[in-house]
Amino acid sequence: MPGIVIDGQALEAADGQTVMEAARAHGITIPALCWHPALSVDGSCRVCMVEVEGRGLAIACNLPVREGLAVLTDSEAVRAQRKLTLQFLTLNHPVDCGICDKAGECLLQDYHYAYNATPSVSNEPKLHATKHYSLGERIVLDNERCILCSRCVRFTREVSGSHVLGIEQRGDTSLIRPAAGRSLDEDPYSDNVIDLCPVGALLSRRFLHQSRVWYLTATPSICPGCARGCTVDVWHRRPDWQLQAVATHRNHAIARVTPRENPAVNGPWICNKGRDLADLLERLRALQPMVAGVPATLEEAMAAAREAIAAARHPLALVSTWGSNEELEAFKEHLGPLFTCRVKADHQRGPGEPGDDGLLIRADKNPNTSRARALFGEAPADTPGDTDLVLVWGEGFDGSTLPAGATTILLGSFEAPENVTAAVFIPLSILTERAGHYTNFEGVVSGFAPCFPAPATVTHAEELFPRLVPEGGRP
Ligand code: FES
């Protein structure tokens, strides 16, 4: 463990660390644009320059620690060098922060104000490059804003392994481009380059010009798209920036999804399915309780369900793999003794959707199979011939497998033809409207919090289950 001195503080560094890593491990921030803790060192932006006692200036991201090394991270010489570096990096940059989606979370903007904050020193016109280069259906590239840090290139080489991006040409004509004949759409992790880009060069088409980031707040959540259960931030409109008259539906809509770093589950990354949570969660909702296809109140629907459960002789429950740990445990406690319970896969792998890929994506497209199976066993979700009542919780239910004459109670969140043909339909809240935990395929438990209030006509499954128990239980 080499002892080093940073800004006069004697610190211990780990063997093999760089000054950048040792400083950050002790809460000392050295600015960085090209360096990223999960990528190899590039050393191209030069903004991490520090002063090494007796040696002059050196970049901290590529400077190994050694016993007795003493560095200054914010000396006069360092600040003077950073000012020059920032002047160089913004020489041909359009400084169009007013229309840039990255404004408010742009490192270049922050460093410019911290270390430069002066107008351009050049009298020459800025060089122009491609302002809107399509990298596929998800991402557009603004080459004028790009500082060629190569984080995106290294990501496709070192993390996703798609090798789609590279740098072509030389000097001030250098451009990030996809390899010949390739598209970034091939990479199921492509949108991570949007977060990695320290400036506003790589932009999400989905989020493009939809909101300023300071209008949004992030709620911790979990991607339910597969058994990995990646921890994410769901970004949505802040209460103090609610829209009052136009497009008010956006007050309760997902604006974007980004990874919430978690070394035990997903590191700093998520796949593109996680970015598209709105496609999963903002489908047409089923909001109306029904009895025999006729609209009813929640109380009426619950009473009809209790009656059907009390009358059944061979009831079967198909339990959701999208239910939270708390909901599954509530089901087990209150309804488990009344039903034969089987675990159902709510979602199947779609056409072209990746299976287990060795990085994050899993073939099981349900977030809580692990806890559901621990509570309800491994038996297949088939339907015994003498079943006279089926309670279906969640999606992935094939009505054609039901024995003729069996009664169905459906508990779901989205519009489906079966909702109106069921004896009882009760609408449930969704992931962004409730709190809970999921257990991923490796047994790691993560939590999620509500982003939006639940509609008045839906109920939370955890609160519903005890209310479905018939008085005195089932005979
Ligand atoms: Fe060290 Fe870019 S962060 S050179």
CSV table of N, CA and C in Angstrom, one decimal, residues 255-346:
chain,number,residue,atom,x,y,z
A,255,ALA,N,-40.0,10.1,-18.5
A,255,ALA,CA,-39.3,11.0,-19.5
A,255,ALA,C,-38.0,10.3,-20.0
A,256,ARG,N,-37.3,9.6,-19.1
A,256,ARG,CA,-36.2,8.8,-19.6
A,256,ARG,C,-35.8,7.8,-18.5
A,257,VAL,N,-35.0,6.8,-18.8
A,257,VAL,CA,-34.5,5.9,-17.8
A,257,VAL,C,-33.0,5.8,-17.9
A,258,THR,N,-32.3,5.9,-16.8
A,258,THR,CA,-30.8,5.7,-16.8
A,258,THR,C,-30.4,4.7,-15.8
A,259,PRO,N,-29.2,4.1,-15.9
A,259,PRO,CA,-28.8,3.2,-14.9
A,259,PRO,C,-28.6,3.8,-13.6
A,260,ARG,N,-28.9,3.1,-12.5
A,260,ARG,CA,-28.5,3.5,-11.1
A,260,ARG,C,-27.4,2.5,-10.8
A,261,GLU,N,-26.2,3.0,-10.7
A,261,GLU,CA,-25.0,2.1,-10.6
A,261,GLU,C,-25.1,1.2,-9.4
A,262,ASN,N,-24.9,-0.1,-9.6
A,262,ASN,CA,-25.0,-1.1,-8.6
A,262,ASN,C,-24.1,-2.3,-8.9
A,263,PRO,N,-22.9,-2.3,-8.2
A,263,PRO,CA,-21.9,-3.3,-8.5
A,263,PRO,C,-22.4,-4.7,-8.4
A,264,ALA,N,-23.4,-4.9,-7.5
A,264,ALA,CA,-23.9,-6.3,-7.2
A,264,ALA,C,-24.9,-6.8,-8.3
A,265,VAL,N,-25.3,-5.9,-9.2
A,265,VAL,CA,-26.4,-6.3,-10.2
A,265,VAL,C,-25.9,-5.9,-11.6
A,266,ASN,N,-25.8,-4.6,-11.9
A,266,ASN,CA,-25.6,-4.2,-13.3
A,266,ASN,C,-24.4,-3.3,-13.5
A,267,GLY,N,-23.6,-3.0,-12.4
A,267,GLY,CA,-22.5,-2.1,-12.6
A,267,GLY,C,-23.1,-0.7,-13.0
A,268,PRO,N,-22.4,0.0,-13.9
A,268,PRO,CA,-23.0,1.3,-14.3
A,268,PRO,C,-23.8,1.2,-15.6
A,269,TRP,N,-24.2,0.0,-16.0
A,269,TRP,CA,-24.9,-0.1,-17.4
A,269,TRP,C,-26.3,-0.6,-17.3
A,270,ILE,N,-27.1,-0.4,-18.3
A,270,ILE,CA,-28.3,-1.2,-18.5
A,270,ILE,C,-28.4,-1.5,-20.0
A,271,CYS,N,-29.3,-2.4,-20.4
A,271,CYS,CA,-29.5,-2.6,-21.9
A,271,CYS,C,-30.6,-1.7,-22.4
A,272,ASN,N,-30.8,-1.7,-23.7
A,272,ASN,CA,-31.8,-0.7,-24.3
A,272,ASN,C,-33.2,-1.0,-23.9
A,273,LYS,N,-33.5,-2.3,-23.5
A,273,LYS,CA,-34.9,-2.6,-23.1
A,273,LYS,C,-35.2,-1.8,-21.8
A,274,GLY,N,-34.2,-1.6,-21.0
A,274,GLY,CA,-34.4,-0.8,-19.7
A,274,GLY,C,-34.6,0.6,-20.0
A,275,ARG,N,-34.0,1.1,-21.1
A,275,ARG,CA,-34.3,2.5,-21.5
A,275,ARG,C,-35.7,2.7,-22.0
A,276,ASP,N,-36.3,1.6,-22.5
A,276,ASP,CA,-37.6,1.7,-23.1
A,276,ASP,C,-38.7,1.3,-22.2
A,277,LEU,N,-38.5,1.5,-20.9
A,277,LEU,CA,-39.5,1.0,-19.9
A,277,LEU,C,-40.9,1.6,-20.2
A,278,ALA,N,-41.0,2.8,-20.8
A,278,ALA,CA,-42.3,3.4,-21.1
A,278,ALA,C,-43.1,2.4,-22.1
A,279,ASP,N,-42.3,1.7,-23.0
A,279,ASP,CA,-43.0,0.8,-23.9
A,279,ASP,C,-43.7,-0.3,-23.1
A,280,LEU,N,-43.1,-0.7,-22.0
A,280,LEU,CA,-43.6,-1.8,-21.2
A,280,LEU,C,-44.7,-1.3,-20.2
A,281,LEU,N,-44.5,-0.2,-19.6
A,281,LEU,CA,-45.3,0.3,-18.5
A,281,LEU,C,-46.4,1.3,-19.0
A,282,GLU,N,-46.3,1.9,-20.1
A,282,GLU,CA,-47.2,2.9,-20.5
A,282,GLU,C,-48.1,2.3,-21.7
A,283,ARG,N,-48.3,1.0,-21.7
A,283,ARG,CA,-49.3,0.4,-22.6
A,283,ARG,C,-50.7,0.8,-22.1
A,284,LEU,N,-51.7,0.5,-23.0
A,284,LEU,CA,-53.1,0.9,-22.6
A,284,LEU,C,-53.5,0.2,-21.3
A,285,ARG,N,-53.8,1.0,-20.3
A,285,ARG,CA,-54.2,0.5,-19.0
A,285,ARG,C,-55.6,0.0,-18.9
A,286,ALA,N,-55.8,-1.0,-18.1
A,286,ALA,CA,-57.2,-1.5,-17.8
A,286,ALA,C,-57.5,-0.9,-16.4
A,287,LEU,N,-58.4,0.1,-16.4
A,287,LEU,CA,-58.7,0.8,-15.2
A,287,LEU,C,-60.1,0.5,-14.6
A,288,GLN,N,-60.9,-0.2,-15.3
A,288,GLN,CA,-62.3,-0.4,-14.8
A,288,GLN,C,-62.5,-1.8,-14.2
A,289,PRO,N,-62.8,-1.9,-12.9
A,289,PRO,CA,-63.2,-3.2,-12.4
A,289,PRO,C,-64.5,-3.7,-13.1
A,290,MET,N,-64.6,-5.0,-13.3
A,290,MET,CA,-65.7,-5.6,-14.0
A,290,MET,C,-66.2,-6.9,-13.3
A,291,VAL,N,-67.5,-7.1,-13.4
A,291,VAL,CA,-68.1,-8.4,-13.0
A,291,VAL,C,-68.8,-8.9,-14.2
A,292,ALA,N,-68.4,-10.1,-14.7
A,292,ALA,CA,-69.0,-10.6,-15.9
A,292,ALA,C,-69.0,-9.6,-17.1
A,293,GLY,N,-68.0,-8.9,-17.2
A,293,GLY,CA,-67.8,-7.9,-18.3
A,293,GLY,C,-68.6,-6.6,-18.1
A,294,VAL,N,-69.3,-6.5,-17.0
A,294,VAL,CA,-70.0,-5.3,-16.8
A,294,VAL,C,-69.3,-4.4,-15.8
A,295,PRO,N,-69.1,-3.1,-16.1
A,295,PRO,CA,-68.4,-2.2,-15.1
A,295,PRO,C,-69.0,-2.3,-13.7
A,296,ALA,N,-68.1,-2.3,-12.7
A,296,ALA,CA,-68.5,-2.4,-11.3
A,296,ALA,C,-67.6,-1.6,-10.5
A,297,THR,N,-68.0,-1.4,-9.2
A,297,THR,CA,-67.0,-0.7,-8.3
A,297,THR,C,-66.0,-1.7,-7.8
A,298,LEU,N,-64.9,-1.2,-7.3
A,298,LEU,CA,-63.9,-2.1,-6.7
A,298,LEU,C,-64.5,-3.0,-5.6
A,299,GLU,N,-65.4,-2.4,-4.8
A,299,GLU,CA,-66.0,-3.2,-3.7
A,299,GLU,C,-66.9,-4.3,-4.3
A,300,GLU,N,-67.6,-4.0,-5.4
A,300,GLU,CA,-68.5,-5.0,-6.0
A,300,GLU,C,-67.6,-6.1,-6.6
A,301,ALA,N,-66.6,-5.8,-7.3
A,301,ALA,CA,-65.7,-6.8,-7.9
A,301,ALA,C,-65.0,-7.7,-6.8
A,302,MET,N,-64.6,-7.1,-5.7
A,302,MET,CA,-64.0,-7.9,-4.7
A,302,MET,C,-65.0,-8.8,-4.0
A,303,ALA,N,-66.3,-8.3,-3.9
A,303,ALA,CA,-67.3,-9.2,-3.3
A,303,ALA,C,-67.6,-10.4,-4.2
A,304,ALA,N,-67.6,-10.1,-5.5
A,304,ALA,CA,-67.9,-11.2,-6.5
A,304,ALA,C,-66.7,-12.2,-6.5
A,305,ALA,N,-65.5,-11.7,-6.3
A,305,ALA,CA,-64.4,-12.6,-6.3
A,305,ALA,C,-64.4,-13.5,-5.0
A,306,ARG,N,-64.7,-12.8,-3.9
A,306,ARG,CA,-64.8,-13.6,-2.6
A,306,ARG,C,-65.8,-14.7,-2.7
A,307,GLU,N,-67.0,-14.4,-3.4
A,307,GLU,CA,-68.0,-15.4,-3.5
A,307,GLU,C,-67.6,-16.5,-4.4
A,308,ALA,N,-66.9,-16.2,-5.5
A,308,ALA,CA,-66.4,-17.3,-6.4
A,308,ALA,C,-65.4,-18.2,-5.7
A,309,ILE,N,-64.5,-17.5,-4.9
A,309,ILE,CA,-63.5,-18.3,-4.2
A,309,ILE,C,-64.2,-19.2,-3.1
A,310,ALA,N,-65.2,-18.7,-2.4
A,310,ALA,CA,-65.9,-19.5,-1.4
A,310,ALA,C,-66.6,-20.7,-2.0
A,311,ALA,N,-67.1,-20.5,-3.3
A,311,ALA,CA,-67.9,-21.6,-3.9
A,311,ALA,C,-67.0,-22.7,-4.6
A,312,ALA,N,-65.7,-22.4,-4.8
A,312,ALA,CA,-64.9,-23.3,-5.6
A,312,ALA,C,-64.5,-24.5,-4.8
A,313,ARG,N,-64.4,-25.6,-5.5
A,313,ARG,CA,-63.9,-26.9,-4.9
A,313,ARG,C,-62.4,-27.2,-5.2
A,314,HIS,N,-62.1,-26.8,-6.5
A,314,HIS,CA,-60.7,-27.1,-6.9
A,314,HIS,C,-60.1,-25.8,-7.6
A,315,PRO,N,-59.8,-24.8,-6.7
A,315,PRO,CA,-59.3,-23.6,-7.3
A,315,PRO,C,-57.8,-23.6,-7.5
A,316,LEU,N,-57.4,-22.9,-8.6
A,316,LEU,CA,-56.0,-22.9,-9.0
A,316,LEU,C,-55.6,-21.4,-9.1
A,317,ALA,N,-54.5,-21.0,-8.6
A,317,ALA,CA,-54.0,-19.6,-8.7
A,317,ALA,C,-52.7,-19.7,-9.6
A,318,LEU,N,-52.7,-18.8,-10.6
A,318,LEU,CA,-51.5,-18.6,-11.4
A,318,LEU,C,-50.8,-17.3,-11.0
A,319,VAL,N,-49.7,-17.5,-10.3
A,319,VAL,CA,-49.1,-16.4,-9.6
A,319,VAL,C,-48.1,-15.6,-10.5
A,320,SER,N,-48.1,-14.3,-10.4
A,320,SER,CA,-47.3,-13.4,-11.3
A,320,SER,C,-45.8,-13.4,-10.9
A,321,THR,N,-45.0,-13.4,-11.9
A,321,THR,CA,-43.5,-13.3,-11.7
A,321,THR,C,-43.1,-11.8,-11.9
A,322,TRP,N,-44.1,-10.9,-12.0
A,322,TRP,CA,-43.9,-9.5,-11.9
A,322,TRP,C,-44.3,-8.9,-10.6
A,323,GLY,N,-44.9,-9.7,-9.7
A,323,GLY,CA,-45.2,-9.3,-8.4
A,323,GLY,C,-44.0,-9.0,-7.5
A,324,SER,N,-44.1,-8.1,-6.6
A,324,SER,CA,-42.9,-7.8,-5.7
A,324,SER,C,-42.8,-8.8,-4.7
A,325,ASN,N,-41.7,-8.8,-4.0
A,325,ASN,CA,-41.5,-9.8,-2.8
A,325,ASN,C,-42.7,-9.6,-1.9
A,326,GLU,N,-43.0,-8.4,-1.6
A,326,GLU,CA,-44.1,-8.1,-0.6
A,326,GLU,C,-45.4,-8.6,-1.1
A,327,GLU,N,-45.7,-8.4,-2.4
A,327,GLU,CA,-47.0,-8.9,-2.9
A,327,GLU,C,-47.0,-10.4,-2.9
A,328,LEU,N,-45.9,-11.0,-3.3
A,328,LEU,CA,-45.9,-12.5,-3.4
A,328,LEU,C,-46.1,-13.1,-2.0
A,329,GLU,N,-45.4,-12.4,-1.0
A,329,GLU,CA,-45.6,-12.9,0.4
A,329,GLU,C,-47.0,-12.7,0.9
A,330,ALA,N,-47.6,-11.6,0.5
A,330,ALA,CA,-49.0,-11.4,0.9
A,330,ALA,C,-49.9,-12.4,0.3
A,331,PHE,N,-49.7,-12.7,-1.0
A,331,PHE,CA,-50.5,-13.8,-1.6
A,331,PHE,C,-50.3,-15.1,-0.9
A,332,LYS,N,-49.1,-15.4,-0.6
A,332,LYS,CA,-48.8,-16.7,0.1
A,332,LYS,C,-49.6,-16.8,1.4
A,333,GLU,N,-49.5,-15.7,2.2
A,333,GLU,CA,-50.1,-15.7,3.5
A,333,GLU,C,-51.6,-15.8,3.4
A,334,HIS,N,-52.2,-15.0,2.6
A,334,HIS,CA,-53.7,-14.9,2.6
A,334,HIS,C,-54.4,-15.8,1.7
A,335,LEU,N,-53.9,-16.0,0.5
A,335,LEU,CA,-54.6,-16.8,-0.5
A,335,LEU,C,-54.0,-18.1,-0.7
A,336,GLY,N,-52.7,-18.2,-0.4
A,336,GLY,CA,-52.0,-19.5,-0.6
A,336,GLY,C,-52.7,-20.7,0.0
A,337,PRO,N,-53.3,-20.6,1.3
A,337,PRO,CA,-53.9,-21.8,1.8
A,337,PRO,C,-55.2,-22.2,1.1
A,338,LEU,N,-55.8,-21.3,0.3
A,338,LEU,CA,-57.1,-21.5,-0.4
A,338,LEU,C,-56.9,-22.1,-1.8
A,339,PHE,N,-55.7,-22.0,-2.4
A,339,PHE,CA,-55.5,-22.3,-3.8
A,339,PHE,C,-54.4,-23.4,-3.9
A,340,THR,N,-54.5,-24.1,-5.0
A,340,THR,CA,-53.3,-24.8,-5.6
A,340,THR,C,-52.6,-23.7,-6.3
A,341,CYS,N,-51.3,-23.4,-6.0
A,341,CYS,CA,-50.6,-22.2,-6.6
A,341,CYS,C,-49.5,-22.7,-7.6
A,342,ARG,N,-49.5,-22.0,-8.7
A,342,ARG,CA,-48.5,-22.3,-9.7
A,342,ARG,C,-47.8,-21.0,-10.2
A,343,VAL,N,-46.5,-21.0,-10.4
A,343,VAL,CA,-45.8,-19.8,-10.9
A,343,VAL,C,-45.9,-19.7,-12.4
A,344,LYS,N,-46.4,-18.5,-12.9
A,344,LYS,CA,-46.6,-18.3,-14.3
A,344,LYS,C,-45.5,-17.3,-14.8
A,345,ALA,N,-45.0,-17.5,-16.0
A,345,ALA,CA,-44.1,-16.5,-16.6
A,345,ALA,C,-45.0,-15.5,-17.3
A,346,ASP,N,-45.0,-14.3,-16.7
A,346,ASP,CA,-45.9,-13.2,-17.3
A,346,ASP,C,-45.4,-12.8,-18.7
